[in-house]
GROMACS .gro file of C-alpha atoms in nm:
model
  266
    1MET     CA    1   8.034   4.518  15.271
    2ARG     CA    2   8.167   4.817  15.467
    3LEU     CA    3   8.407   4.899  15.182
    4ILE     CA    4   8.122   4.887  14.929
    5THR     CA    5   7.912   5.119  15.147
    6LEU     CA    6   8.195   5.369  15.182
    7LEU     CA    7   8.258   5.357  14.809
    8PHE     CA    8   7.889   5.422  14.739
    9ILE     CA    9   7.891   5.723  14.975
   10ALA     CA   10   8.206   5.860  14.813
   11LEU     CA   11   8.057   5.825  14.465
   12SER     CA   12   7.738   5.994  14.580
   13LEU     CA   13   7.930   6.288  14.718
   14PHE     CA   14   8.112   6.345  14.390
   15ALA     CA   15   7.820   6.259  14.161
   16GLN     CA   16   7.717   6.548  13.939
   17GLU     CA   17   7.368   6.688  13.951
   18ARG     CA   18   7.153   6.692  13.639
   19ILE     CA   19   6.991   7.033  13.665
   20VAL     CA   20   6.708   7.176  13.455
   21THR     CA   21   6.657   7.552  13.482
   22LEU     CA   22   6.320   7.703  13.394
   23SER     CA   23   6.432   8.063  13.332
   24PRO     CA   24   6.738   8.234  13.184
   25ALA     CA   25   6.809   8.407  13.516
   26ILE     CA   26   6.817   8.076  13.703
   27ALA     CA   27   7.055   7.928  13.446
   28GLU     CA   28   7.286   8.228  13.491
   29ILE     CA   29   7.284   8.195  13.871
   30VAL     CA   30   7.357   7.823  13.862
   31SER     CA   31   7.643   7.886  13.620
   32SER     CA   32   7.785   8.161  13.842
   33LEU     CA   33   7.817   7.897  14.116
   34GLY     CA   34   8.045   7.685  13.898
   35LYS     CA   35   7.776   7.438  13.792
   36THR     CA   36   7.743   7.510  13.419
   37GLN     CA   37   7.837   7.153  13.324
   38GLU     CA   38   7.562   7.016  13.548
   39ILE     CA   39   7.287   7.202  13.361
   40VAL     CA   40   7.128   6.949  13.123
   41GLY     CA   41   6.821   7.145  13.016
   42VAL     CA   42   6.730   7.514  12.990
   43SER     CA   43   6.432   7.732  12.911
   44ASP     CA   44   6.383   7.912  12.582
   45TYR     CA   45   6.586   8.233  12.536
   46THR     CA   46   6.866   8.122  12.767
   47LEU     CA   47   7.167   8.300  12.616
   48TYR     CA   48   7.424   8.323  12.894
   49PRO     CA   49   7.672   8.179  12.942
   50PRO     CA   50   7.698   8.106  12.567
   51GLU     CA   51   7.766   7.734  12.610
   52LEU     CA   52   7.412   7.688  12.741
   53THR     CA   53   7.254   7.789  12.410
   54SER     CA   54   7.317   7.438  12.276
   55ARG     CA   55   7.156   7.259  12.574
   56PRO     CA   56   6.814   7.095  12.523
   57LYS     CA   57   6.522   7.338  12.556
   58VAL     CA   58   6.225   7.258  12.781
   59GLY     CA   59   5.995   7.549  12.689
   60GLY     CA   60   5.937   7.909  12.790
   61TYR     CA   61   5.824   8.085  13.107
   62THR     CA   62   5.467   7.958  13.081
   63ALA     CA   63   5.473   7.699  12.800
   64LEU     CA   64   5.687   7.433  12.965
   65SER     CA   65   5.699   7.069  12.859
   66ILE     CA   66   5.699   6.798  13.125
   67GLU     CA   67   5.810   6.545  12.863
   68SER     CA   68   6.110   6.760  12.769
   69VAL     CA   69   6.208   6.804  13.132
   70LEU     CA   70   6.178   6.434  13.217
   71ALA     CA   71   6.374   6.340  12.905
   72GLN     CA   72   6.681   6.502  13.064
   73LYS     CA   73   6.659   6.267  13.367
   74PRO     CA   74   6.698   6.561  13.609
   75THR     CA   75   6.809   6.530  13.969
   76LEU     CA   76   6.691   6.888  14.031
   77VAL     CA   77   6.452   7.124  13.850
   78ILE     CA   78   6.465   7.490  13.950
   79GLY     CA   79   6.181   7.731  13.873
   80LEU     CA   80   6.020   8.058  13.971
   81GLU     CA   81   5.720   8.119  14.196
   82HIS     CA   82   5.471   8.147  13.909
   83GLN     CA   83   5.592   7.805  13.788
   84LYS     CA   84   5.489   7.627  14.110
   85PRO     CA   85   5.197   7.441  13.941
   86PHE     CA   86   5.437   7.297  13.684
   87LEU     CA   87   5.689   7.200  13.952
   88ALA     CA   88   5.409   7.035  14.150
   89GLN     CA   89   5.334   6.814  13.849
   90LEU     CA   90   5.695   6.700  13.849
   91GLY     CA   91   5.647   6.588  14.207
   92ALA     CA   92   5.431   6.303  14.078
   93PHE     CA   93   5.744   6.172  13.906
   94HIS     CA   94   5.954   6.210  14.224
   95VAL     CA   95   6.171   6.479  14.067
   96PRO     CA   96   6.332   6.711  14.327
   97THR     CA   97   6.246   7.077  14.269
   98GLN     CA   98   6.345   7.420  14.400
   99VAL     CA   99   6.139   7.739  14.383
  100LEU     CA  100   6.309   8.079  14.369
  101ARG     CA  101   6.187   8.437  14.391
  102LEU     CA  102   6.380   8.689  14.178
  103GLU     CA  103   6.193   9.018  14.203
  104SER     CA  104   6.400   9.234  14.440
  105ILE     CA  105   6.774   9.264  14.494
  106SER     CA  106   6.738   9.083  14.827
  107ASP     CA  107   6.542   8.807  14.649
  108ILE     CA  108   6.828   8.762  14.404
  109LYS     CA  109   7.090   8.748  14.678
  110GLU     CA  110   6.883   8.507  14.889
  111SER     CA  111   6.828   8.281  14.587
  112ILE     CA  112   7.201   8.276  14.516
  113ALA     CA  113   7.269   8.178  14.879
  114THR     CA  114   6.995   7.911  14.870
  115LEU     CA  115   7.131   7.748  14.555
  116ALA     CA  116   7.490   7.778  14.675
  117ALA     CA  117   7.400   7.583  14.989
  118ARG     CA  118   7.202   7.322  14.797
  119LEU     CA  119   7.468   7.269  14.531
  120GLY     CA  120   7.767   7.266  14.764
  121SER     CA  121   7.901   7.598  14.633
  122ALA     CA  122   7.901   7.810  14.949
  123GLU     CA  123   8.232   7.981  14.870
  124GLU     CA  124   8.126   8.066  14.515
  125GLY     CA  125   7.795   8.197  14.645
  126ARG     CA  126   7.962   8.431  14.892
  127ALA     CA  127   8.188   8.566  14.617
  128VAL     CA  128   7.894   8.629  14.382
  129ILE     CA  129   7.693   8.809  14.651
  130ALA     CA  130   7.999   9.014  14.747
  131ARG     CA  131   8.024   9.143  14.387
  132ILE     CA  132   7.663   9.259  14.403
  133ASP     CA  133   7.719   9.427  14.740
  134ARG     CA  134   8.023   9.613  14.605
  135GLN     CA  135   7.818   9.760  14.322
  136ILE     CA  136   7.540   9.858  14.564
  137ALA     CA  137   7.793  10.044  14.777
  138ALA     CA  138   7.960  10.208  14.475
  139ALA     CA  139   7.641  10.322  14.297
  140PRO     CA  140   7.694  10.686  14.189
  141LYS     CA  141   7.430  10.930  14.316
  142LEU     CA  142   7.268  11.201  14.107
  143PRO     CA  143   7.341  11.558  14.223
  144GLU     CA  144   6.966  11.615  14.257
  145GLU     CA  145   6.663  11.385  14.271
  146ARG     CA  146   6.510  11.294  13.936
  147SER     CA  147   6.189  11.105  13.849
  148VAL     CA  148   6.263  10.822  13.607
  149LEU     CA  149   6.030  10.604  13.403
  150ILE     CA  150   6.179  10.263  13.320
  151VAL     CA  151   6.019  10.112  13.009
  152PHE     CA  152   6.054   9.760  12.875
  153ALA     CA  153   6.083   9.887  12.522
  154ASN     CA  154   6.027   9.592  12.289
  155ALA     CA  155   5.680   9.723  12.200
  156SER     CA  156   5.663   9.838  11.837
  157SER     CA  157   5.403  10.106  11.901
  158LEU     CA  158   5.318  10.340  12.188
  159SER     CA  159   4.952  10.331  12.090
  160ARG     CA  160   4.910   9.980  12.228
  161GLY     CA  161   5.065  10.064  12.562
  162VAL     CA  162   5.404   9.973  12.707
  163TYR     CA  163   5.514   9.772  13.006
  164ILE     CA  164   5.701   9.971  13.268
  165ALA     CA  165   5.879   9.896  13.594
  166GLY     CA  166   5.632   9.944  13.877
  167HIS     CA  167   5.707   9.884  14.242
  168ASP     CA  168   5.860   9.587  14.424
  169LEU     CA  169   6.103   9.516  14.140
  170PHE     CA  170   6.480   9.545  14.147
  171PHE     CA  171   6.463   9.824  13.887
  172GLU     CA  172   6.300  10.060  14.135
  173GLU     CA  173   6.559   9.966  14.396
  174ILE     CA  174   6.836  10.053  14.152
  175LEU     CA  175   6.678  10.392  14.087
  176HIS     CA  176   6.689  10.461  14.460
  177LEU     CA  177   7.054  10.354  14.472
  178CYS     CA  178   7.124  10.609  14.197
  179GLY     CA  179   6.947  10.887  14.389
  180ALA     CA  180   6.641  10.881  14.160
  181THR     CA  181   6.273  10.802  14.214
  182ASN     CA  182   6.024  10.599  14.014
  183ALA     CA  183   5.812  10.836  13.806
  184TYR     CA  184   5.529  10.585  13.830
  185THR     CA  185   5.358  10.661  14.160
  186GLN     CA  186   5.037  10.459  14.142
  187ALA     CA  187   4.992  10.158  14.368
  188TYR     CA  188   5.024   9.888  14.099
  189ALA     CA  189   5.336   9.679  14.154
  190LEU     CA  190   5.565   9.482  13.922
  191GLN     CA  191   5.494   9.559  13.552
  192PRO     CA  192   5.192   9.782  13.481
  193VAL     CA  193   5.098   9.896  13.130
  194LEU     CA  194   5.088  10.265  13.038
  195THR     CA  195   4.915  10.411  12.734
  196THR     CA  196   5.044  10.728  12.568
  197GLU     CA  197   4.803  10.928  12.782
  198GLY     CA  198   4.936  10.759  13.095
  199ILE     CA  199   5.296  10.835  12.998
  200ILE     CA  200   5.213  11.202  12.942
  201ALA     CA  201   5.031  11.218  13.277
  202THR     CA  202   5.331  11.060  13.452
  203ASP     CA  203   5.557  11.327  13.294
  204PRO     CA  204   5.896  11.182  13.396
  205ASP     CA  205   6.219  11.381  13.414
  206HIS     CA  206   6.406  11.096  13.245
  207VAL     CA  207   6.299  10.788  13.046
  208LEU     CA  208   6.510  10.473  13.029
  209LEU     CA  209   6.412  10.240  12.744
  210LEU     CA  210   6.548   9.893  12.815
  211LEU     CA  211   6.609   9.645  12.533
  212GLY     CA  212   6.730   9.288  12.554
  213PRO     CA  213   6.953   9.121  12.294
  214LEU     CA  214   6.655   8.960  12.118
  215ASP     CA  215   6.447   9.278  12.089
  216ARG     CA  216   6.427   9.363  11.720
  217VAL     CA  217   6.373   9.736  11.762
  218ASP     CA  218   6.569  10.018  11.601
  219PRO     CA  219   6.701  10.216  11.901
  220LYS     CA  220   6.717  10.542  11.704
  221ALA     CA  221   6.360  10.510  11.578
  222LEU     CA  222   6.244  10.413  11.926
  223LYS     CA  223   6.409  10.716  12.083
  224LYS     CA  224   6.263  10.942  11.813
  225ARG     CA  225   5.907  10.827  11.896
  226TRP     CA  226   5.960  10.910  12.263
  227GLN     CA  227   6.124  11.244  12.184
  228ALA     CA  228   5.798  11.349  12.016
  229LEU     CA  229   5.599  11.315  12.340
  230PRO     CA  230   5.509  11.629  12.540
  231ILE     CA  231   5.696  11.521  12.856
  232LYS     CA  232   5.981  11.680  13.053
  233ALA     CA  233   6.220  11.398  12.960
  234ALA     CA  234   6.180  11.476  12.588
  235LYS     CA  235   6.208  11.853  12.637
  236ASN     CA  236   6.533  11.807  12.833
  237ASN     CA  237   6.670  11.543  12.593
  238ARG     CA  238   6.669  11.275  12.860
  239ILE     CA  239   6.543  10.978  12.661
  240THR     CA  240   6.803  10.702  12.694
  241VAL     CA  241   6.808  10.359  12.530
  242ILE     CA  242   7.003  10.080  12.702
  243GLN     CA  243   7.045   9.752  12.514
  244ASN     CA  244   7.261   9.466  12.636
  245ASP     CA  245   7.231   9.100  12.731
  246HIS     CA  246   7.185   9.147  13.105
  247ILE     CA  247   6.972   9.457  13.159
  248LEU     CA  248   6.643   9.265  13.187
  249ILE     CA  249   6.772   8.956  13.368
  250PRO     CA  250   6.728   8.923  13.749
  251SER     CA  251   7.043   8.722  13.805
  252GLN     CA  252   7.386   8.774  13.960
  253ARG     CA  253   7.459   9.004  13.666
  254ILE     CA  254   7.259   9.271  13.845
  255SER     CA  255   7.611   9.370  13.952
  256LYS     CA  256   7.645   9.497  13.593
  257THR     CA  257   7.293   9.637  13.569
  258ILE     CA  258   7.338   9.868  13.869
  259PRO     CA  259   7.627  10.068  13.715
  260ALA     CA  260   7.462  10.053  13.370
  261ILE     CA  261   7.144  10.223  13.494
  262CYS     CA  262   7.317  10.467  13.729
  263GLY     CA  263   7.565  10.557  13.455
  264ALA     CA  264   7.286  10.621  13.203
  265LEU     CA  265   7.128  10.872  13.443
  266GLN     CA  266   7.444  11.077  13.494
   0.00000   0.00000   0.00000
């Protein structure tokens, strides 16, 4: 009996998790901890690492499917704070869950440490956080302060308003690391919407237009629309488009986003 008990404990220790991730950023973080093979379900638009694109999909940020999640027989489902109601529903099925916050740089680092501890990947977690810290320390500073408007640029028209980076997001923190300030000074946090009139009133020194890999926008046409605005950034030819697969993702790849944004401002 004692042998059977020890064998059961040993098997439990080496048993793989069956993890479902409810956002692309969470999938990236779990993978960075060496647990890619343990991810059995992902949210829509999960693109990195590439092998996860073929994993079963369980829905998007808000349109999640309990049936799709349960079909993967998960031992752990990891979501974001706004997904707490969905995770609470899973509790009725006795599915273990984990809630993460991924808004600031410290949030990202704390979430990495939390998952590393839970998944038995402490060493990997320390290494991932160390890479972020190195980029924070190495961020190049502008020779003089500059006000920067960060725009999530998948909108097809300025007339309908655009989402920008407000306060309490890692984008603003990166601007500060680069020696810049957020051109948006109103109290609204996270992702406010600015109309054309609001953009002109903000009058930034530099505009960064951020595009993800799925944004079907012509960068040249986008830049041309912004160059036509009567703002300092257009007059000084400081309208910059950045498009890559990590720029919008609050994951461990912020270690790439920091130099990408600081470099674009130089």
